[in-house]
Amino acid sequence: MSSTTSAGASRRTLGSGLRATAKVLPEHTRAHNRALVLQHLFHEGPTSRADLARATSLTRVTVSDLINGLLAEGLVEELGVQRGRGVGKPAILVGMRTDAYQIVTVDLSDDTVMRGAVLTLTGEAVVRRSLSVHDRSGDELVSLIERFARRLIASATQPVIGVGIGAPGVIDESGRVHEAPNRKWTDLPLASLLTDHLGLPVQVANDADVAALGEYTFGGGGDSMLVVTVGQGVGAGLVVDGSRVWGANSAAGELGHVTVVDDGELCACGRRGCLETVLSAPALRRRIEGLDRDAADAALAHVGRILGITLAPVISALNLGEVLLSGPADLLDGSLRDAAQTTVAERTMPAVSAGLRLRMATLDEDVVLAGAAVLVLGAQLGVS
Ligand SMILES: [Zn+2]
């Protein structure tokens, strides 16, 4: 987890902070301040009330009042006296009880198996399970997810604060799936259906967006970054200036279906030559099948160049600091990544791309499970 300054910490409060300042109602202000305090404790660890007041720019009275509430909720605890601070009354450290509650998360990005976990509030897996999907789709798949989530909730060893789910498709802020063709879901209010059935708050978001949240909060990702997920399909999630980007139709990051080869291969979306038709893991494996090492490297570099051409305008428009590739390292972390980095550098102003890092993601196959926990942390605690 990257360390943040107090300014950085407050920037990391996704969404709720901005809305709370726009409407200055006491309830909103209190929730906003509570999130500021939790955000600081989550990222910086145990802190005295006085240091919390300094870091959050809240008054000591406000901080003490909030801490009393959080102590009563069991979300924080007093951890003894802070040492080595010279004169004056010794300060008592307050820390978040990150293992006193748990989060259930489900990764639906693979169309053959659903993976799930029970996680602590800092993203450590306590329980892991997986379940074969057996070509289920539509309502049948929703019932299967519900049963799977129920089993996970039952296996938690602490109270569960919520359920987070990363799923393919275009999914809005309320967790409604507008379109997920290969799951046969159209206009499906998945989050509210599951919230009703499970009796716990459920958050649902696009799997690539969830991956970006996971890398941002648990993988040390920067404040302005793009995560490109490469699997059976290709997706991308964006964090800009510390906030997740949604876009006009909640579809920000849909780079997988940008046309990159005129009259290219037919894509799952019904169009031709999408980025997904050259960059998906199956497409890359087909491309290098039977080739010797040098020829395979050259073939992967060719795709890396296409990726670089696709990314250059995105990186320039948003002045991204990092692009993370999430997927099979044997395909992505070599000539493909090098060629993409070189191509981006050739096609963008040095002022934009001088410090750009195009690197592999850090969380491997757990990225969606970790990111789905960030959905719940954000919704329930205001922590990101
Ligand atoms: Zn397509």
mmCIF file of C-alpha atoms and ligand atoms in Angstrom:
data_model
loop_
_atom_site.group_PDB
_atom_site.id
_atom_site.type_symbol
_atom_site.label_atom_id
_atom_site.label_comp_id
_atom_site.label_asym_id
_atom_site.label_seq_id
_atom_site.Cartn_x
_atom_site.Cartn_y
_atom_site.Cartn_z
ATOM 1 C CA MET A 1 0.000 0.000 0.000
ATOM 2 C CA SER A 2 1.430 3.384 -0.883
ATOM 3 C CA SER A 3 1.811 5.940 1.846
ATOM 4 C CA THR A 4 -0.026 9.193 1.357
ATOM 5 C CA THR A 5 0.250 12.660 2.783
ATOM 6 C CA SER A 6 -2.771 14.051 4.563
ATOM 7 C CA ALA A 7 -3.731 15.895 1.368
ATOM 8 C CA GLY A 8 -3.368 12.670 -0.599
ATOM 9 C CA ALA A 9 -5.396 10.801 1.962
ATOM 10 C CA SER A 10 -8.316 13.172 1.678
ATOM 11 C CA ARG A 11 -8.135 12.958 -2.126
ATOM 12 C CA ARG A 12 -8.469 9.210 -1.842
ATOM 13 C CA THR A 13 -12.001 9.478 -0.498
ATOM 14 C CA LEU A 14 -13.845 8.536 -3.667
ATOM 15 C CA GLY A 15 -17.084 10.344 -4.403
ATOM 16 C CA SER A 16 -18.618 10.771 -0.995
ATOM 17 C CA GLY A 17 -16.281 13.589 -0.006
ATOM 18 C CA LEU A 18 -17.116 15.717 -3.011
ATOM 19 C CA ARG A 19 -20.823 15.280 -2.561
ATOM 20 C CA ALA A 20 -20.650 16.017 1.135
ATOM 21 C CA THR A 21 -18.996 19.393 0.559
ATOM 22 C CA ALA A 22 -21.492 20.327 -2.153
ATOM 23 C CA LYS A 23 -24.458 19.940 0.224
ATOM 24 C CA VAL A 24 -23.504 21.074 3.681
ATOM 25 C CA LEU A 25 -26.043 19.155 5.709
ATOM 26 C CA PRO A 26 -24.968 18.051 9.193
ATOM 27 C CA GLU A 27 -25.474 14.352 8.356
ATOM 28 C CA HIS A 28 -23.362 14.629 5.238
ATOM 29 C CA THR A 29 -20.668 16.576 7.041
ATOM 30 C CA ARG A 30 -20.502 14.015 9.801
ATOM 31 C CA ALA A 31 -20.268 11.127 7.322
ATOM 32 C CA HIS A 32 -17.615 13.020 5.397
ATOM 33 C CA ASN A 33 -15.563 13.726 8.536
ATOM 34 C CA ARG A 34 -15.955 10.125 9.696
ATOM 35 C CA ALA A 35 -14.624 8.967 6.317
ATOM 36 C CA LEU A 36 -11.670 11.384 6.604
ATOM 37 C CA VAL A 37 -10.711 9.935 9.974
ATOM 38 C CA LEU A 38 -11.124 6.312 8.836
ATOM 39 C CA GLN A 39 -9.230 7.049 5.618
ATOM 40 C CA HIS A 40 -6.289 8.370 7.609
ATOM 41 C CA LEU A 41 -6.259 5.452 10.037
ATOM 42 C CA PHE A 42 -6.618 2.950 7.175
ATOM 43 C CA HIS A 43 -3.625 4.281 5.233
ATOM 44 C CA GLU A 44 -1.361 5.677 7.949
ATOM 45 C CA GLY A 45 -2.010 3.272 10.817
ATOM 46 C CA PRO A 46 -2.488 4.120 14.511
ATOM 47 C CA THR A 47 -2.579 7.860 15.195
ATOM 48 C CA SER A 48 -3.261 10.052 18.228
ATOM 49 C CA ARG A 49 -6.393 12.205 18.311
ATOM 50 C CA ALA A 50 -4.249 15.365 18.133
ATOM 51 C CA ASP A 51 -2.365 14.116 15.065
ATOM 52 C CA LEU A 52 -5.658 13.066 13.477
ATOM 53 C CA ALA A 53 -6.974 16.587 13.977
ATOM 54 C CA ARG A 54 -3.858 18.041 12.327
ATOM 55 C CA ALA A 55 -3.956 15.561 9.419
ATOM 56 C CA THR A 56 -7.666 16.018 8.668
ATOM 57 C CA SER A 57 -7.919 19.761 9.497
ATOM 58 C CA LEU A 58 -10.819 18.925 11.821
ATOM 59 C CA THR A 59 -11.021 20.366 15.317
ATOM 60 C CA ARG A 60 -9.900 18.234 18.253
ATOM 61 C CA VAL A 61 -13.438 18.275 19.604
ATOM 62 C CA THR A 62 -14.814 16.958 16.314
ATOM 63 C CA VAL A 63 -12.149 14.259 16.144
ATOM 64 C CA SER A 64 -12.764 13.157 19.752
ATOM 65 C CA ASP A 65 -16.503 13.033 19.114
ATOM 66 C CA LEU A 66 -16.005 10.939 15.949
ATOM 67 C CA ILE A 67 -13.564 8.587 17.679
ATOM 68 C CA ASN A 68 -16.076 8.017 20.499
ATOM 69 C CA GLY A 69 -18.652 7.015 17.893
ATOM 70 C CA LEU A 70 -16.184 4.724 16.105
ATOM 71 C CA LEU A 71 -15.124 3.131 19.421
ATOM 72 C CA ALA A 72 -18.798 2.398 20.129
ATOM 73 C CA GLU A 73 -19.198 0.856 16.662
ATOM 74 C CA GLY A 74 -16.141 -1.306 17.299
ATOM 75 C CA LEU A 75 -14.398 0.014 14.191
ATOM 76 C CA VAL A 76 -11.443 1.530 16.085
ATOM 77 C CA GLU A 77 -9.623 0.733 19.314
ATOM 78 C CA GLU A 78 -7.251 2.488 21.696
ATOM 79 C CA LEU A 79 -3.742 1.060 21.436
ATOM 80 C CA GLY A 80 -1.821 2.497 24.374
ATOM 81 C CA VAL A 81 0.443 5.475 24.722
ATOM 82 C CA GLN A 82 2.536 7.080 22.000
ATOM 83 C CA ARG A 83 6.180 7.238 23.123
ATOM 84 C CA GLY A 84 9.033 9.652 22.562
ATOM 85 C CA ARG A 85 7.060 12.857 22.085
ATOM 86 C CA GLY A 86 8.830 14.908 24.789
ATOM 87 C CA VAL A 87 6.893 17.098 27.165
ATOM 88 C CA GLY A 88 3.159 17.223 27.807
ATOM 89 C CA LYS A 89 0.473 14.672 28.380
ATOM 90 C CA PRO A 90 1.220 11.343 26.612
ATOM 91 C CA ALA A 91 -1.104 10.770 23.669
ATOM 92 C CA ILE A 92 -3.144 7.582 23.255
ATOM 93 C CA LEU A 93 -2.934 6.003 19.816
ATOM 94 C CA VAL A 94 -6.144 5.028 18.061
ATOM 95 C CA GLY A 95 -6.119 2.332 15.368
ATOM 96 C CA MET A 96 -8.651 0.849 12.976
ATOM 97 C CA ARG A 97 -9.727 -2.714 13.842
ATOM 98 C CA THR A 98 -9.117 -4.012 10.334
ATOM 99 C CA ASP A 99 -9.524 -7.659 11.340
ATOM 100 C CA ALA A 100 -12.696 -7.156 13.420
ATOM 101 C CA TYR A 101 -14.917 -7.085 10.319
ATOM 102 C CA GLN A 102 -14.794 -8.920 7.028
ATOM 103 C CA ILE A 103 -15.822 -8.400 3.412
ATOM 104 C CA VAL A 104 -17.124 -11.026 0.988
ATOM 105 C CA THR A 105 -16.047 -10.605 -2.639
ATOM 106 C CA VAL A 106 -16.850 -12.423 -5.876
ATOM 107 C CA ASP A 107 -14.951 -12.312 -9.181
ATOM 108 C CA LEU A 108 -17.152 -13.061 -12.220
ATOM 109 C CA SER A 109 -14.588 -12.061 -14.861
ATOM 110 C CA ASP A 110 -13.940 -15.661 -15.953
ATOM 111 C CA ASP A 111 -16.841 -17.212 -17.840
ATOM 112 C CA THR A 112 -16.100 -20.776 -16.691
ATOM 113 C CA VAL A 113 -15.530 -20.342 -12.950
ATOM 114 C CA MET A 114 -16.574 -17.840 -10.283
ATOM 115 C CA ARG A 115 -14.041 -17.139 -7.577
ATOM 116 C CA GLY A 116 -14.827 -15.791 -4.142
ATOM 117 C CA ALA A 117 -13.134 -14.828 -0.909
ATOM 118 C CA VAL A 118 -13.715 -13.610 2.603
ATOM 119 C CA LEU A 119 -11.244 -10.776 3.230
ATOM 120 C CA THR A 120 -10.157 -8.671 6.174
ATOM 121 C CA LEU A 121 -10.600 -4.897 5.785
ATOM 122 C CA THR A 122 -6.972 -4.703 4.587
ATOM 123 C CA GLY A 123 -7.604 -7.212 1.822
ATOM 124 C CA GLU A 124 -6.093 -10.364 3.312
ATOM 125 C CA ALA A 125 -7.941 -13.510 2.292
ATOM 126 C CA VAL A 126 -9.319 -15.537 5.205
ATOM 127 C CA VAL A 127 -11.351 -17.975 3.068
ATOM 128 C CA ARG A 128 -11.213 -18.720 -0.667
ATOM 129 C CA ARG A 129 -13.673 -20.693 -2.769
ATOM 130 C CA SER A 130 -14.395 -21.239 -6.422
ATOM 131 C CA LEU A 131 -17.332 -22.719 -8.295
ATOM 132 C CA SER A 132 -17.710 -23.935 -11.856
ATOM 133 C CA VAL A 133 -20.234 -21.837 -13.811
ATOM 134 C CA HIS A 134 -21.158 -24.630 -16.300
ATOM 135 C CA ASP A 135 -22.430 -22.326 -19.051
ATOM 136 C CA ARG A 136 -25.036 -20.812 -16.767
ATOM 137 C CA SER A 137 -26.239 -17.341 -17.736
ATOM 138 C CA GLY A 138 -29.204 -15.015 -17.186
ATOM 139 C CA ASP A 139 -31.368 -15.606 -14.092
ATOM 140 C CA GLU A 140 -29.798 -19.019 -13.499
ATOM 141 C CA LEU A 141 -26.407 -17.374 -13.090
ATOM 142 C CA VAL A 142 -27.871 -14.801 -10.653
ATOM 143 C CA SER A 143 -29.233 -17.640 -8.454
ATOM 144 C CA LEU A 144 -25.854 -19.351 -8.545
ATOM 145 C CA ILE A 145 -24.092 -16.147 -7.465
ATOM 146 C CA GLU A 146 -26.572 -15.754 -4.613
ATOM 147 C CA ARG A 147 -25.958 -19.304 -3.343
ATOM 148 C CA PHE A 148 -22.185 -18.872 -3.706
ATOM 149 C CA ALA A 149 -22.251 -15.563 -1.781
ATOM 150 C CA ARG A 150 -24.400 -17.119 0.958
ATOM 151 C CA ARG A 151 -21.826 -19.887 1.462
ATOM 152 C CA LEU A 152 -19.029 -17.322 1.654
ATOM 153 C CA ILE A 153 -20.948 -15.178 4.165
ATOM 154 C CA ALA A 154 -21.571 -18.303 6.278
ATOM 155 C CA SER A 155 -17.839 -19.100 6.300
ATOM 156 C CA ALA A 156 -16.802 -15.633 7.544
ATOM 157 C CA THR A 157 -15.220 -15.618 11.006
ATOM 158 C CA GLN A 158 -16.191 -12.001 11.818
ATOM 159 C CA PRO A 159 -19.252 -9.856 11.015
ATOM 160 C CA VAL A 160 -19.468 -9.080 7.277
ATOM 161 C CA ILE A 161 -19.900 -5.379 6.388
ATOM 162 C CA GLY A 162 -20.832 -5.964 2.755
ATOM 163 C CA VAL A 163 -20.434 -7.935 -0.470
ATOM 164 C CA GLY A 164 -18.449 -6.671 -3.485
ATOM 165 C CA ILE A 165 -18.726 -8.159 -6.967
ATOM 166 C CA GLY A 166 -16.670 -7.540 -10.114
ATOM 167 C CA ALA A 167 -18.575 -8.574 -13.255
ATOM 168 C CA PRO A 168 -18.114 -8.117 -16.994
ATOM 169 C CA GLY A 169 -20.246 -5.618 -18.906
ATOM 170 C CA VAL A 170 -21.369 -2.019 -18.683
ATOM 171 C CA ILE A 171 -22.474 -1.449 -15.079
ATOM 172 C CA ASP A 172 -23.622 1.851 -13.592
ATOM 173 C CA GLU A 173 -22.996 3.433 -10.189
ATOM 174 C CA SER A 174 -26.069 1.735 -8.686
ATOM 175 C CA GLY A 175 -24.751 -1.712 -9.670
ATOM 176 C CA ARG A 176 -27.245 -2.152 -12.522
ATOM 177 C CA VAL A 177 -25.833 -4.186 -15.407
ATOM 178 C CA HIS A 178 -26.859 -2.356 -18.586
ATOM 179 C CA GLU A 179 -25.336 -4.917 -20.889
ATOM 180 C CA ALA A 180 -23.278 -8.085 -20.437
ATOM 181 C CA PRO A 181 -23.906 -10.064 -23.641
ATOM 182 C CA ASN A 182 -22.027 -13.272 -22.790
ATOM 183 C CA ARG A 183 -23.826 -13.546 -19.414
ATOM 184 C CA LYS A 184 -27.168 -12.820 -21.160
ATOM 185 C CA TRP A 185 -27.832 -9.899 -18.833
ATOM 186 C CA THR A 186 -29.578 -6.754 -20.048
ATOM 187 C CA ASP A 187 -30.728 -3.967 -17.757
ATOM 188 C CA LEU A 188 -30.361 -6.172 -14.670
ATOM 189 C CA PRO A 189 -30.350 -4.464 -11.213
ATOM 190 C CA LEU A 190 -27.877 -7.035 -9.888
ATOM 191 C CA ALA A 191 -26.720 -5.074 -6.812
ATOM 192 C CA SER A 192 -30.218 -4.289 -5.533
ATOM 193 C CA LEU A 193 -31.502 -7.845 -6.259
ATOM 194 C CA LEU A 194 -28.655 -9.376 -4.270
ATOM 195 C CA THR A 195 -28.898 -6.744 -1.502
ATOM 196 C CA ASP A 196 -32.552 -7.757 -1.011
ATOM 197 C CA HIS A 197 -31.858 -11.489 -1.111
ATOM 198 C CA LEU A 198 -28.705 -11.549 1.026
ATOM 199 C CA GLY A 199 -29.759 -8.927 3.569
ATOM 200 C CA LEU A 200 -26.358 -7.215 3.307
ATOM 201 C CA PRO A 201 -25.242 -4.212 1.219
ATOM 202 C CA VAL A 202 -23.976 -5.496 -2.162
ATOM 203 C CA GLN A 203 -21.837 -3.431 -4.555
ATOM 204 C CA VAL A 204 -21.399 -4.488 -8.186
ATOM 205 C CA ALA A 205 -19.028 -2.892 -10.714
ATOM 206 C CA ASN A 206 -17.288 -3.692 -13.979
ATOM 207 C CA ASP A 207 -14.424 -6.144 -13.460
ATOM 208 C CA ALA A 208 -11.758 -3.971 -15.126
ATOM 209 C CA ASP A 209 -12.847 -0.936 -13.087
ATOM 210 C CA VAL A 210 -12.697 -3.101 -9.975
ATOM 211 C CA ALA A 211 -9.187 -4.242 -10.961
ATOM 212 C CA ALA A 212 -8.140 -0.577 -11.178
ATOM 213 C CA LEU A 213 -9.525 0.065 -7.669
ATOM 214 C CA GLY A 214 -7.651 -2.980 -6.362
ATOM 215 C CA GLU A 215 -4.334 -1.837 -7.835
ATOM 216 C CA TYR A 216 -4.959 1.706 -6.575
ATOM 217 C CA THR A 217 -5.709 0.829 -2.971
ATOM 218 C CA PHE A 218 -3.788 -2.432 -2.399
ATOM 219 C CA GLY A 219 -1.269 -2.549 -5.270
ATOM 220 C CA GLY A 220 0.492 0.807 -4.920
ATOM 221 C CA GLY A 221 -0.994 2.243 -8.131
ATOM 222 C CA GLY A 222 -0.580 5.992 -8.769
ATOM 223 C CA ASP A 223 -3.228 8.723 -8.641
ATOM 224 C CA SER A 224 -3.684 8.848 -12.450
ATOM 225 C CA MET A 225 -3.505 5.448 -14.034
ATOM 226 C CA LEU A 226 -5.064 3.002 -16.443
ATOM 227 C CA VAL A 227 -5.250 -0.736 -15.771
ATOM 228 C CA VAL A 228 -5.594 -2.847 -18.927
ATOM 229 C CA THR A 229 -6.950 -6.317 -18.131
ATOM 230 C CA VAL A 230 -6.073 -9.080 -20.589
ATOM 231 C CA GLY A 231 -7.881 -12.395 -20.335
ATOM 232 C CA GLN A 232 -10.549 -13.957 -22.514
ATOM 233 C CA GLY A 233 -11.451 -10.352 -23.277
ATOM 234 C CA VAL A 234 -9.730 -7.002 -22.922
ATOM 235 C CA GLY A 235 -10.952 -4.325 -20.525
ATOM 236 C CA ALA A 236 -9.601 -1.222 -18.881
ATOM 237 C CA GLY A 237 -10.307 0.756 -15.726
ATOM 238 C CA LEU A 238 -9.301 4.329 -15.007
ATOM 239 C CA VAL A 239 -8.370 6.274 -11.908
ATOM 240 C CA VAL A 240 -7.703 9.974 -12.610
ATOM 241 C CA ASP A 241 -6.567 12.408 -9.913
ATOM 242 C CA GLY A 242 -7.463 9.800 -7.310
ATOM 243 C CA SER A 243 -11.047 9.229 -8.492
ATOM 244 C CA ARG A 244 -12.549 6.392 -10.427
ATOM 245 C CA VAL A 245 -13.788 7.558 -13.843
ATOM 246 C CA TRP A 246 -17.307 6.516 -14.922
ATOM 247 C CA GLY A 247 -18.072 8.477 -18.099
ATOM 248 C CA ALA A 248 -21.412 9.465 -19.652
ATOM 249 C CA ASN A 249 -22.729 5.898 -19.957
ATOM 250 C CA SER A 250 -20.736 4.300 -17.124
ATOM 251 C CA ALA A 251 -18.591 2.711 -19.846
ATOM 252 C CA ALA A 252 -15.311 4.627 -19.379
ATOM 253 C CA GLY A 253 -12.354 2.377 -20.152
ATOM 254 C CA GLU A 254 -14.029 0.243 -22.852
ATOM 255 C CA LEU A 255 -10.820 0.186 -24.894
ATOM 256 C CA GLY A 256 -11.208 -3.498 -25.763
ATOM 257 C CA HIS A 257 -13.731 -2.662 -28.468
ATOM 258 C CA VAL A 258 -11.899 0.171 -30.186
ATOM 259 C CA THR A 259 -11.199 -0.802 -33.805
ATOM 260 C CA VAL A 260 -7.450 -1.222 -34.309
ATOM 261 C CA VAL A 261 -7.347 -3.373 -37.478
ATOM 262 C CA ASP A 262 -9.522 -2.328 -40.446
ATOM 263 C CA ASP A 263 -11.547 -5.321 -41.692
ATOM 264 C CA GLY A 264 -9.850 -7.433 -39.018
ATOM 265 C CA GLU A 265 -11.084 -10.547 -37.260
ATOM 266 C CA LEU A 266 -14.718 -10.761 -36.162
ATOM 267 C CA CYS A 267 -15.094 -9.759 -32.494
ATOM 268 C CA ALA A 268 -17.505 -11.058 -29.826
ATOM 269 C CA CYS A 269 -19.226 -7.638 -29.977
ATOM 270 C CA GLY A 270 -20.192 -8.266 -33.610
ATOM 271 C CA ARG A 271 -17.758 -5.742 -35.114
ATOM 272 C CA ARG A 272 -14.371 -6.375 -36.694
ATOM 273 C CA GLY A 273 -10.772 -5.724 -35.719
ATOM 274 C CA CYS A 274 -11.332 -4.619 -32.088
ATOM 275 C CA LEU A 275 -8.288 -4.394 -29.774
ATOM 276 C CA GLU A 276 -9.672 -7.518 -28.078
ATOM 277 C CA THR A 277 -9.250 -9.548 -31.301
ATOM 278 C CA VAL A 278 -5.453 -9.043 -31.173
ATOM 279 C CA LEU A 279 -4.712 -8.505 -27.452
ATOM 280 C CA SER A 280 -6.920 -11.094 -25.656
ATOM 281 C CA ALA A 281 -4.957 -14.004 -24.166
ATOM 282 C CA PRO A 282 -6.429 -16.571 -26.629
ATOM 283 C CA ALA A 283 -5.617 -14.273 -29.589
ATOM 284 C CA LEU A 284 -2.021 -13.829 -28.402
ATOM 285 C CA ARG A 285 -1.597 -17.591 -27.878
ATOM 286 C CA ARG A 286 -2.926 -18.297 -31.379
ATOM 287 C CA ARG A 287 -0.559 -15.709 -32.824
ATOM 288 C CA ILE A 288 2.597 -17.273 -31.350
ATOM 289 C CA GLU A 289 1.590 -20.936 -31.675
ATOM 290 C CA GLY A 290 4.378 -22.971 -33.289
ATOM 291 C CA LEU A 291 6.748 -20.001 -33.608
ATOM 292 C CA ASP A 292 10.343 -20.080 -32.345
ATOM 293 C CA ARG A 293 11.379 -17.657 -29.597
ATOM 294 C CA ASP A 294 12.515 -14.801 -31.879
ATOM 295 C CA ALA A 295 9.494 -15.032 -34.152
ATOM 296 C CA ALA A 296 7.171 -15.153 -31.129
ATOM 297 C CA ASP A 297 8.848 -12.067 -29.631
ATOM 298 C CA ALA A 298 8.440 -10.230 -32.930
ATOM 299 C CA ALA A 299 4.769 -11.226 -33.128
ATOM 300 C CA LEU A 300 4.132 -10.037 -29.552
ATOM 301 C CA ALA A 301 6.022 -6.779 -30.278
ATOM 302 C CA HIS A 302 3.695 -6.204 -33.236
ATOM 303 C CA VAL A 303 0.693 -6.370 -30.884
ATOM 304 C CA GLY A 304 2.552 -4.170 -28.368
ATOM 305 C CA ARG A 305 2.895 -1.528 -31.054
ATOM 306 C CA ILE A 306 -0.850 -1.674 -31.777
ATOM 307 C CA LEU A 307 -1.495 -1.309 -28.026
ATOM 308 C CA GLY A 308 0.886 1.685 -27.857
ATOM 309 C CA ILE A 309 -0.889 3.379 -30.784
ATOM 310 C CA THR A 310 -4.233 2.831 -29.012
ATOM 311 C CA LEU A 311 -2.980 4.093 -25.644
ATOM 312 C CA ALA A 312 -1.072 7.212 -26.795
ATOM 313 C CA PRO A 313 -4.112 9.517 -27.194
ATOM 314 C CA VAL A 314 -5.645 8.232 -23.955
ATOM 315 C CA ILE A 315 -2.404 8.855 -22.044
ATOM 316 C CA SER A 316 -2.109 12.327 -23.586
ATOM 317 C CA ALA A 317 -5.723 13.328 -22.989
ATOM 318 C CA LEU A 318 -5.584 12.367 -19.321
ATOM 319 C CA ASN A 319 -1.847 12.798 -18.625
ATOM 320 C CA LEU A 320 -1.690 9.384 -17.020
ATOM 321 C CA GLY A 321 1.323 8.568 -14.868
ATOM 322 C CA GLU A 322 1.030 4.798 -15.145
ATOM 323 C CA VAL A 323 -0.412 2.089 -17.344
ATOM 324 C CA LEU A 324 -0.641 -1.335 -15.708
ATOM 325 C CA LEU A 325 -1.038 -4.558 -17.669
ATOM 326 C CA SER A 326 -2.975 -7.215 -15.776
ATOM 327 C CA GLY A 327 -2.905 -10.711 -17.282
ATOM 328 C CA PRO A 328 -0.561 -13.566 -18.262
ATOM 329 C CA ALA A 329 3.032 -12.370 -17.708
ATOM 330 C CA ASP A 330 4.460 -14.860 -20.250
ATOM 331 C CA LEU A 331 2.526 -13.025 -22.982
ATOM 332 C CA LEU A 332 2.539 -9.436 -21.742
ATOM 333 C CA ASP A 333 5.751 -8.869 -19.789
ATOM 334 C CA GLY A 334 8.381 -8.877 -22.530
ATOM 335 C CA SER A 335 8.556 -7.657 -26.113
ATOM 336 C CA LEU A 336 4.853 -6.690 -26.034
ATOM 337 C CA ARG A 337 5.221 -4.356 -23.076
ATOM 338 C CA ASP A 338 8.561 -2.942 -24.382
ATOM 339 C CA ALA A 339 7.064 -2.205 -27.808
ATOM 340 C CA ALA A 340 3.997 -0.562 -26.260
ATOM 341 C CA GLN A 341 6.181 1.667 -24.052
ATOM 342 C CA THR A 342 8.437 2.670 -26.995
ATOM 343 C CA THR A 343 5.434 3.382 -29.218
ATOM 344 C CA VAL A 344 3.767 5.573 -26.586
ATOM 345 C CA ALA A 345 7.039 7.517 -26.135
ATOM 346 C CA GLU A 346 7.326 8.048 -29.936
ATOM 347 C CA ARG A 347 3.752 9.245 -30.256
ATOM 348 C CA THR A 348 3.375 11.600 -27.296
ATOM 349 C CA MET A 349 5.039 14.826 -26.169
ATOM 350 C CA PRO A 350 7.893 14.261 -23.708
ATOM 351 C CA ALA A 351 6.097 16.623 -21.330
ATOM 352 C CA VAL A 352 3.250 14.090 -21.192
ATOM 353 C CA SER A 353 5.081 10.780 -21.225
ATOM 354 C CA ALA A 354 8.474 11.599 -19.650
ATOM 355 C CA GLY A 355 7.693 9.873 -16.354
ATOM 356 C CA LEU A 356 5.155 7.378 -17.696
ATOM 357 C CA ARG A 357 5.523 3.850 -16.395
ATOM 358 C CA LEU A 358 4.017 1.020 -18.414
ATOM 359 C CA ARG A 359 4.368 -1.896 -16.026
ATOM 360 C CA MET A 360 2.800 -5.166 -14.998
ATOM 361 C CA ALA A 361 0.046 -5.034 -12.362
ATOM 362 C CA THR A 362 1.027 -6.229 -8.899
ATOM 363 C CA LEU A 363 -2.005 -8.201 -7.657
ATOM 364 C CA ASP A 364 -2.074 -11.101 -10.163
ATOM 365 C CA GLU A 365 -5.282 -13.109 -10.338
ATOM 366 C CA ASP A 366 -6.551 -11.757 -7.000
ATOM 367 C CA VAL A 367 -6.922 -8.257 -8.374
ATOM 368 C CA VAL A 368 -10.714 -8.371 -8.880
ATOM 369 C CA LEU A 369 -11.300 -9.932 -5.443
ATOM 370 C CA ALA A 370 -9.183 -7.198 -3.807
ATOM 371 C CA GLY A 371 -10.808 -4.438 -5.866
ATOM 372 C CA ALA A 372 -14.298 -5.666 -5.004
ATOM 373 C CA ALA A 373 -13.321 -5.221 -1.336
ATOM 374 C CA VAL A 374 -12.441 -1.595 -2.161
ATOM 375 C CA LEU A 375 -16.003 -1.139 -3.510
ATOM 376 C CA VAL A 376 -17.338 -2.198 -0.110
ATOM 377 C CA LEU A 377 -14.786 -0.143 1.876
ATOM 378 C CA GLY A 378 -15.754 2.923 -0.175
ATOM 379 C CA ALA A 379 -19.507 2.392 0.146
ATOM 380 C CA GLN A 380 -19.617 1.391 3.825
ATOM 381 C CA LEU A 381 -16.707 3.314 5.373
ATOM 382 C CA GLY A 382 -15.723 5.988 2.830
ATOM 383 C CA VAL A 383 -12.254 4.426 2.634
ATOM 384 C CA SER A 384 -10.498 3.841 -0.659
HETATM 385 ZN ZN ZN B 1 -15.346 -5.818 -30.207
#
